[in-house]
Short mmCIF file of C-alpha atoms and ligand atoms in Angstrom, two decimals:
data_model
loop_
_atom_site.label_atom_id
_atom_site.label_comp_id
_atom_site.label_asym_id
_atom_site.label_seq_id
_atom_site.Cartn_x
_atom_site.Cartn_y
_atom_site.Cartn_z
CA UNK P 21 21.27 2.23 -27.29
CA UNK P 22 17.25 2.89 -26.42
CA UNK P 23 16.50 5.51 -24.64
CA UNK P 24 13.60 3.84 -22.88
CA UNK P 25 16.34 2.94 -20.17
CA UNK P 26 17.42 6.71 -19.31
CA UNK P 27 13.33 7.91 -19.65
CA UNK P 28 12.37 5.81 -17.16
CA UNK P 29 12.19 7.41 -13.48
CA UNK P 30 14.84 5.87 -10.70
CA UNK P 31 11.88 4.61 -8.83
CA UNK P 32 10.95 2.16 -11.93
CA UNK P 33 14.36 1.31 -12.54
CA UNK P 34 15.44 0.31 -9.20
CA UNK P 35 11.94 -1.55 -9.17
CA UNK P 36 13.62 -3.63 -11.79
CA UNK P 37 16.70 -4.64 -9.93
CA UNK P 38 18.86 -2.00 -11.08
CA UNK P 39 20.91 -0.75 -7.84
CA UNK P 40 21.59 3.35 -7.72
CA UNK P 41 23.62 5.31 -6.06
CA UNK P 42 20.71 7.58 -4.46
CA UNK P 43 17.80 4.79 -3.67
CA UNK P 44 14.88 6.62 -4.62
CA UNK P 45 12.53 7.70 -2.26
CA UNK P 46 8.51 8.00 -1.12
CA UNK P 47 6.64 7.30 1.80
CA UNK P 48 3.49 4.82 2.43
CA UNK P 49 0.83 7.77 3.86
CA UNK P 50 3.05 10.44 2.06
CA UNK P 51 -0.34 12.11 1.82
CA UNK P 52 -2.03 12.99 5.21
CA UNK P 53 -2.81 14.61 8.57
CA UNK P 54 0.44 16.07 8.90
CA UNK P 55 0.29 18.22 6.01
CA UNK P 56 -1.15 21.52 6.88
CA UNK P 57 -2.02 21.71 3.34
CA UNK P 58 -3.33 17.71 3.59
CA UNK P 59 -5.95 19.09 6.99
CA UNK P 60 -7.14 21.80 4.51
CA UNK P 61 -8.50 19.70 2.16
CA UNK P 62 -9.72 17.06 3.88
CA UNK P 63 -11.85 19.52 6.02
CA UNK P 64 -13.13 21.50 2.68
CA UNK P 65 -14.22 17.76 1.92
CA UNK P 66 -16.18 17.21 5.00
CA UNK P 67 -15.01 14.01 5.72
CA UNK P 68 -12.14 11.86 4.17
CA UNK P 69 -14.60 8.91 2.09
CA UNK P 70 -15.36 12.40 0.15
CA UNK P 71 -11.72 13.17 -0.24
CA UNK P 72 -11.00 9.93 -2.02
CA UNK P 73 -14.02 10.33 -3.98
CA UNK P 74 -13.50 13.79 -4.82
CA UNK P 75 -11.07 13.35 -8.17
CA UNK P 76 -9.85 16.96 -7.99
CA UNK P 77 -9.67 17.36 -4.65
CA UNK P 78 -7.75 13.64 -4.12
CA UNK P 79 -5.81 14.53 -7.20
CA UNK P 80 -4.28 17.60 -5.70
CA UNK P 81 -3.91 16.18 -2.30
CA UNK P 82 -1.86 13.09 -3.83
CA UNK P 83 0.51 16.26 -5.53
CA UNK P 84 0.96 17.89 -2.49
CA UNK P 85 3.65 15.67 -1.30
CA UNK P 86 5.18 15.56 -4.21
CA UNK P 87 5.85 19.56 -4.70
CA UNK P 88 6.62 19.91 -1.01
CA UNK P 89 9.19 17.24 -1.09
CA UNK P 90 9.83 16.05 -4.27
CA UNK P 91 9.35 12.62 -3.37
CA UNK P 92 10.44 10.04 -6.20
CA UNK P 93 6.88 8.62 -6.26
CA UNK P 94 3.59 9.56 -6.03
CA UNK P 95 1.32 7.52 -4.81
CA UNK P 96 -2.61 6.94 -5.13
CA UNK P 97 -5.11 9.43 -2.78
CA UNK P 98 -7.42 7.10 -2.37
CA UNK P 99 -8.16 3.84 0.36
CA UNK P 100 -7.75 -0.16 0.65
CA UNK P 101 -11.63 -0.13 1.50
CA UNK P 102 -13.17 1.40 -1.52
CA UNK P 103 -13.03 -2.31 -3.00
CA UNK P 104 -15.55 -3.52 -0.33
CA UNK P 105 -17.47 -0.78 -1.02
CA UNK P 106 -17.76 -1.21 -4.28
CA UNK P 107 -18.65 -4.64 -3.25
CA UNK P 108 -21.32 -3.34 -2.09
CA UNK P 109 -20.76 -3.06 1.77
CA UNK P 110 -21.73 -0.42 3.50
CA UNK P 111 -18.52 1.73 4.78
CA UNK P 112 -18.09 4.41 6.74
CA UNK P 113 -15.38 6.33 8.32
CA UNK P 114 -15.15 7.21 12.33
CA UNK P 115 -13.69 10.57 13.48
CA UNK P 116 -10.29 9.69 15.26
CA UNK P 117 -11.30 6.03 15.11
CA UNK P 118 -10.85 4.54 11.55
CA UNK P 119 -12.74 2.33 9.43
CA UNK P 120 -16.62 1.18 10.24
CA UNK P 121 -18.56 -1.95 7.32
CA UNK P 122 -21.60 -4.35 8.32
CA UNK P 123 -19.80 -6.57 9.18
CA UNK P 124 -20.07 -10.20 6.05
CA UNK P 125 -19.36 -12.72 8.97
CA UNK P 126 -22.22 -15.27 7.70
CA UNK P 127 -23.41 -16.70 4.31
CA UNK P 128 -26.80 -15.08 4.78
CA UNK P 129 -24.72 -11.59 5.08
CA UNK P 130 -22.40 -12.64 1.76
CA UNK P 131 -26.00 -13.21 -0.47
CA UNK P 132 -27.14 -9.82 0.72
CA UNK P 133 -23.96 -8.39 -1.07
CA UNK P 134 -23.09 -8.11 -4.74
CA UNK P 135 -21.10 -10.33 -5.88
CA UNK P 136 -19.02 -8.32 -8.11
CA UNK P 137 -17.44 -4.98 -8.02
CA UNK P 138 -19.58 -2.45 -8.57
CA UNK P 139 -17.47 -0.01 -11.52
CA UNK P 140 -19.85 3.03 -10.69
CA UNK P 141 -17.81 3.06 -7.03
CA UNK P 142 -14.20 3.28 -8.08
CA UNK P 143 -14.77 5.12 -11.33
CA UNK P 144 -13.88 8.55 -8.87
CA UNK P 145 -10.77 7.16 -8.11
CA UNK P 146 -9.67 6.11 -11.50
CA UNK P 147 -10.59 9.67 -12.33
CA UNK P 148 -8.47 10.81 -10.31
CA UNK P 149 -5.66 8.86 -12.00
CA UNK P 150 -6.10 10.18 -14.83
CA UNK P 151 -5.82 13.98 -13.16
CA UNK P 152 -2.24 12.56 -11.26
CA UNK P 153 -1.39 11.38 -14.29
CA UNK P 154 -1.30 14.33 -16.39
CA UNK P 155 0.04 16.70 -14.07
CA UNK P 156 3.15 14.48 -12.82
CA UNK P 157 6.32 15.38 -13.43
CA UNK P 158 8.35 13.19 -15.88
CA UNK P 159 10.61 12.16 -13.44
CA UNK P 160 8.06 11.25 -10.97
CA UNK P 161 6.81 7.93 -10.76
CA UNK P 162 3.17 7.22 -9.94
CA UNK P 163 1.94 4.38 -7.93
CA UNK P 164 -1.63 3.09 -7.83
CA UNK P 165 -2.71 0.78 -5.09
CA UNK P 166 -5.25 -2.25 -3.84
CA UNK P 167 -5.42 -4.53 -0.56
CA UNK P 168 -4.74 -7.96 -0.08
CA UNK P 169 -7.70 -10.05 -0.25
CA UNK P 170 -6.51 -11.39 3.46
CA UNK P 171 -6.38 -7.62 5.08
CA UNK P 172 -9.40 -6.46 3.04
CA UNK P 173 -11.17 -9.24 4.54
CA UNK P 174 -10.13 -8.99 7.98
CA UNK P 175 -12.11 -5.35 7.79
CA UNK P 176 -14.70 -7.09 5.71
CA UNK P 177 -15.42 -10.08 8.33
CA UNK P 178 -15.25 -8.10 11.47
CA UNK P 179 -16.58 -4.66 10.51
CA UNK P 180 -13.43 -2.84 11.23
CA UNK P 181 -9.98 -2.54 12.36
CA UNK P 182 -8.80 -5.91 14.80
CA UNK P 183 -5.97 -5.93 17.05
CA UNK P 184 -5.27 -10.00 16.55
CA UNK P 185 -7.87 -10.84 13.63
CA UNK P 186 -9.98 -12.58 15.48
CA UNK P 187 -13.17 -12.62 13.82
CA UNK P 188 -11.54 -13.68 10.28
CA UNK P 189 -9.69 -16.18 11.82
CA UNK P 190 -12.58 -17.62 13.41
CA UNK P 191 -14.59 -17.46 10.32
CA UNK P 192 -11.96 -19.43 8.09
CA UNK P 193 -11.57 -21.97 10.78
CA UNK P 194 -15.54 -22.55 11.18
CA UNK P 195 -16.37 -21.85 7.79
CA UNK P 196 -13.39 -22.40 5.48
CA UNK P 197 -15.72 -22.66 2.02
CA UNK P 198 -17.43 -19.00 2.80
CA UNK P 199 -14.61 -17.13 3.38
CA UNK P 200 -13.04 -18.86 0.20
CA UNK P 201 -15.55 -16.92 -1.16
CA UNK P 202 -14.89 -13.40 0.30
CA UNK P 203 -11.40 -13.95 -0.81
CA UNK P 204 -12.24 -14.99 -4.31
CA UNK P 205 -14.43 -11.71 -4.70
CA UNK P 206 -12.08 -9.48 -3.24
CA UNK P 207 -9.76 -11.42 -6.09
CA UNK P 208 -11.91 -10.47 -8.98
CA UNK P 209 -12.52 -6.86 -8.02
CA UNK P 210 -8.63 -6.03 -7.36
CA UNK P 211 -7.12 -7.79 -10.03
CA UNK P 212 -10.31 -5.34 -12.49
CA UNK P 213 -9.47 -2.18 -10.22
CA UNK P 214 -5.45 -2.45 -10.52
CA UNK P 215 -5.99 -3.16 -13.94
CA UNK P 216 -8.25 -0.19 -14.51
CA UNK P 217 -5.85 2.20 -12.53
CA UNK P 218 -2.81 0.94 -14.64
CA UNK P 219 -5.14 1.39 -18.01
CA UNK P 220 -5.10 4.94 -16.97
CA UNK P 221 -2.30 6.24 -16.15
CA UNK P 222 -0.23 4.19 -12.78
CA UNK P 223 3.53 2.89 -13.90
CA UNK P 224 3.80 0.46 -10.20
CA UNK P 225 0.63 -1.25 -8.34
CA UNK P 226 1.15 -1.60 -4.34
CA UNK P 227 -0.43 -4.85 -2.57
CA UNK P 228 -1.30 -3.80 1.26
CA UNK P 229 -1.29 -7.13 3.13
CA UNK P 230 -1.09 -5.00 6.28
CA UNK P 231 -1.77 -7.90 8.26
CA UNK P 232 -0.03 -10.95 6.96
CA UNK P 233 2.22 -10.94 10.18
CA UNK P 234 -1.27 -12.22 11.66
CA UNK P 235 -0.88 -16.13 9.66
CA UNK P 236 0.50 -18.98 9.96
CA UNK P 237 2.67 -20.41 7.99
CA UNK P 238 0.09 -22.59 6.42
CA UNK P 239 -2.60 -20.23 6.74
CA UNK P 240 -0.09 -17.89 5.07
CA UNK P 241 0.34 -20.14 1.96
CA UNK P 242 -3.46 -20.58 1.49
CA UNK P 243 -4.73 -16.85 2.78
CA UNK P 244 -1.62 -14.51 1.96
CA UNK P 245 -0.02 -16.17 -0.89
CA UNK P 246 -2.24 -18.04 -3.21
CA UNK P 247 -4.94 -15.06 -3.43
CA UNK P 248 -1.66 -12.15 -3.94
CA UNK P 249 -0.34 -14.37 -6.23
CA UNK P 250 -3.68 -14.63 -8.91
CA UNK P 251 -3.99 -10.85 -8.52
CA UNK P 252 -0.09 -10.84 -9.82
CA UNK P 253 -1.20 -13.24 -12.70
CA UNK P 254 -5.11 -11.18 -13.19
CA UNK P 255 -2.83 -7.88 -13.43
CA UNK P 256 0.14 -9.32 -16.00
CA UNK P 257 -2.25 -11.18 -18.02
CA UNK P 258 -3.73 -7.73 -18.78
CA UNK P 259 -0.20 -5.72 -18.59
CA UNK P 260 2.41 -7.94 -18.82
CA UNK P 261 5.04 -5.13 -17.79
CA UNK P 262 3.45 -3.85 -14.76
CA UNK P 263 5.77 -3.93 -11.70
CA UNK P 264 3.91 -4.81 -8.85
CA UNK P 265 5.74 -4.73 -5.12
CA UNK P 266 3.95 -6.60 -2.43
CA UNK P 267 3.74 -5.93 1.22
CA UNK P 268 3.28 -8.67 3.69
CA UNK P 269 3.65 -6.83 6.44
CA UNK P 270 5.30 -8.22 9.47
CA UNK P 271 5.32 -11.79 7.53
CA UNK P 272 9.60 -11.78 8.45
CA UNK P 273 10.74 -14.95 7.62
CA UNK P 274 7.84 -15.90 5.22
CA UNK P 275 9.26 -13.39 2.77
CA UNK P 276 11.28 -15.08 0.23
CA UNK P 277 8.37 -17.53 0.22
CA UNK P 278 6.34 -15.31 -0.49
CA UNK P 279 8.60 -13.17 -3.05
CA UNK P 280 9.36 -16.18 -5.44
CA UNK P 281 5.54 -17.86 -5.17
CA UNK P 282 3.42 -14.42 -6.17
CA UNK P 283 6.12 -13.39 -8.53
CA UNK P 284 6.35 -9.61 -7.30
CA UNK P 285 8.98 -7.46 -8.45
CA UNK P 286 9.82 -5.93 -5.07
CA UNK P 287 8.87 -6.36 -1.88
CA UNK P 288 8.19 -3.60 0.95
CA UNK P 289 10.05 -4.92 4.59
CA UNK P 290 8.34 -3.73 8.01
CA UNK P 291 10.52 -1.91 10.72
CA UNK P 292 11.58 -4.63 12.95
CA UNK P 293 12.69 -7.12 10.28
CA UNK P 294 16.26 -8.48 10.77
CA UNK P 295 18.22 -6.49 7.83
CA UNK P 296 20.90 -8.99 7.61
CA UNK P 297 18.45 -11.66 6.76
CA UNK P 298 16.26 -9.23 4.85
CA UNK P 299 19.29 -8.58 2.25
CA UNK P 300 21.20 -11.72 2.10
CA UNK P 301 17.56 -14.30 2.07
CA UNK P 302 14.84 -11.48 0.16
CA UNK P 303 17.42 -8.78 -1.60
CA UNK P 304 18.94 -11.34 -3.66
CA UNK P 305 15.76 -12.67 -4.92
CA UNK P 306 13.93 -8.87 -5.68
CA UNK P 307 14.15 -5.28 -5.29
CA UNK P 308 12.92 -4.02 -1.42
CA UNK P 309 11.72 -1.12 -0.24
CA UNK P 310 11.53 0.65 3.52
CA UNK P 311 12.47 -0.10 6.27
CA UNK P 312 12.55 3.37 8.58
CA UNK P 313 10.89 2.84 11.77
CA UNK P 314 7.90 5.76 11.56
CA UNK P 315 8.86 6.58 15.72
CA UNK P 316 12.13 7.12 14.74
CA UNK P 317 11.16 9.52 11.70
CA UNK P 318 9.04 11.14 14.38
CA UNK P 319 11.34 11.47 16.99
CA UNK P 320 14.26 12.89 14.95
CA UNK P 321 17.42 13.84 16.33
CA UNK P 322 20.83 12.23 15.54
CA UNK P 323 18.64 8.56 15.84
CA UNK P 324 16.76 9.49 12.96
CA UNK P 325 20.73 10.47 11.19
CA UNK P 326 21.92 6.58 12.78
CA UNK P 327 18.66 4.71 11.69
CA UNK P 328 18.85 6.30 7.99
CA UNK P 329 22.74 5.81 7.58
CA UNK P 330 21.24 1.80 9.34
CA UNK P 331 18.86 1.31 6.09
CA UNK P 332 21.34 3.00 3.32
CA UNK P 333 23.97 0.70 4.91
CA UNK P 334 21.77 -2.67 4.48
CA UNK P 335 20.32 -2.28 1.28
CA UNK P 336 22.31 -0.27 -0.49
CA UNK P 337 24.11 -2.20 -2.41
CA UNK P 338 21.31 -4.07 -4.10
CA UNK P 339 17.84 -2.48 -5.88
CA UNK P 340 16.79 -0.27 -3.07
CA UNK P 341 13.59 2.45 -3.03
CA UNK P 342 13.82 4.11 0.76
CA UNK P 343 10.68 4.22 2.68
CA UNK P 344 8.91 3.61 6.08
CA UNK P 345 8.44 0.73 7.79
CA UNK P 346 4.69 1.70 7.88
CA UNK P 347 2.62 4.87 7.11
CA UNK P 348 4.33 8.34 8.12
CA UNK P 349 2.36 8.87 12.30
CA UNK P 350 -0.02 11.78 11.77
CA UNK P 351 2.08 14.33 14.44
CA UNK P 352 5.81 13.50 12.17
CA UNK P 353 6.84 16.84 12.28
CA UNK P 354 7.48 18.31 8.98
CA UNK P 355 11.33 19.52 9.28
CA UNK P 356 12.05 15.33 9.77
CA UNK P 357 11.12 14.83 6.95
CA UNK P 358 13.05 17.40 4.95
CA UNK P 359 15.98 16.08 7.35
CA UNK P 360 15.43 12.74 5.93
CA UNK P 361 15.15 13.69 2.15
CA UNK P 362 18.70 15.60 3.40
CA UNK P 363 19.86 12.67 4.71
CA UNK P 364 18.95 10.03 1.68
CA UNK P 365 19.86 12.71 -1.47
CA UNK P 366 23.06 13.22 0.40
O1 CP3 L 3 -0.22 5.61 1.06
C1 CP3 L 3 -0.90 7.23 0.63
O2 CP3 L 3 -0.57 8.05 1.17
C2 CP3 L 3 -2.07 6.55 -0.16
C3 CP3 L 3 -3.44 6.79 0.83
C4 CP3 L 3 -3.81 5.29 1.32
C5 CP3 L 3 -4.60 5.80 2.21
N1 CP3 L 3 -4.76 4.31 3.18
C6 CP3 L 3 -4.87 7.17 3.10
C7 CP3 L 3 -5.52 6.59 4.32
C8 CP3 L 3 -3.39 4.36 1.29
C9 CP3 L 3 -2.52 3.31 0.35
C10 CP3 L 3 -4.13 3.63 2.39
C11 CP3 L 3 -4.16 1.74 2.46
C12 CP3 L 3 -4.90 1.72 4.50
N2 CP3 L 3 -6.27 2.07 4.17
C13 CP3 L 3 -4.35 0.61 5.01
C14 CP3 L 3 -3.24 -0.26 4.57
C15 CP3 L 3 -1.80 0.24 4.86
C16 CP3 L 3 -1.81 0.56 6.00
O3 CP3 L 3 -1.80 1.34 6.49
O4 CP3 L 3 -1.94 -0.63 6.94
C17 CP3 L 3 -5.07 0.04 5.54
C18 CP3 L 3 -5.29 -0.94 6.63
C19 CP3 L 3 -5.87 1.13 5.76
C20 CP3 L 3 -7.72 1.55 6.14
C21 CP3 L 3 -7.40 2.40 7.24
N3 CP3 L 3 -7.86 3.60 6.16
C22 CP3 L 3 -7.56 2.66 8.36
C23 CP3 L 3 -7.25 1.21 9.42
C24 CP3 L 3 -7.72 3.83 8.21
C25 CP3 L 3 -7.66 4.33 10.21
C26 CP3 L 3 -6.67 4.97 11.04
C27 CP3 L 3 -5.83 6.41 10.40
O5 CP3 L 3 -4.81 5.92 9.63
O6 CP3 L 3 -6.84 6.77 10.80
C28 CP3 L 3 -7.50 4.96 7.11
C29 CP3 L 3 -7.90 6.07 7.46
C30 CP3 L 3 -7.12 6.73 6.20
N4 CP3 L 3 -6.33 6.23 4.74
C31 CP3 L 3 -5.87 7.82 6.24
C32 CP3 L 3 -5.21 8.15 5.34
C33 CP3 L 3 -4.27 9.62 4.98
C34 CP3 L 3 -6.59 9.22 7.27
C35 CP3 L 3 -8.08 9.66 6.90
C36 CP3 L 3 -8.06 11.47 7.51
O7 CP3 L 3 -7.44 12.16 6.56
O8 CP3 L 3 -8.54 11.35 8.86
#
């Protein structure tokens, strides 16, 4: 028998469709503000973006939750908005608020920024990948990522996070050709970026479509599924065995269509999806990842144990990676993460 199967991490085995008695676990935003050791390095770096672009510190921050909790996978510490920055858009973060970019909401502004990603901007992130890869324990998988074109475009067009993605929706309604041009640039840049991450050592990649849930079915096909499928195909041309996780957050009943049309190996599920539907209509197609509510983790108590059991009862019989339904909240007590791990691994 080949040893290849045995050598692979629990996480990669689950992504390949294997059912494991104890599911592998990692958490979105597992390297972040709820950890004192993160806050310390973040202060040392001066700003969030300086941390993202400092390979020594970013590698250290990626490894912190692995050392403390022994998660089954590490996720590269960076941000989805480094891609617009590589495309020539100015990016900064306002303390306590979030990202800001110079909006690209008309043809003139799009003409002013580069058509192609500047590899020099992303080079420090790729160096972070090499450093993490060299330092990770063998049994720990390593996840790279990018934002999905729709979600990245919402920030590029509005210049910030928006409650309803209104500016991006206005633009695709008013000037679909211009919006398509923005999406196309993100697709090409993202394929190159994920290719570089996989070449430098990540084992799998996740495509974060945080705002997928705000698109109706037709717009979902055009602006979420079609560009994601191009990224999956582009990545697989260069890395035929690449494991790809899609996270069309909030897409609910559209997820089976997303899975079939994009060809992802696994899909991340939001917390409020109907778990019976997800098991019967999604997990029957691919591995699922999720979906504990980050609010339940923050609250702790008996409800946390009950919900962990409910997630396990829904998805434990098929290929499954335990995760949250969205990123961990910054004010989550560390003791709750320890209890989560104990409950999942019991
Ligand atoms: O999951 C991980 O631990 C990997 C690193 C990671 C970050 N952001 C670090 C981060 C990943 C995968 C992301 C993805 C990301 N970034 C998304 C998609 C996932 C999601 O959360 O919906 C989006 C929409 C962004 C853009 C972004 N970055 C926003 C809107 C914000 C501000 C909100 C916030 O949480 O503060 C960020 C900042 C950010 N990205 C932080 C971290 C650890 C906090 C920065 C800090 O230290 O102040």
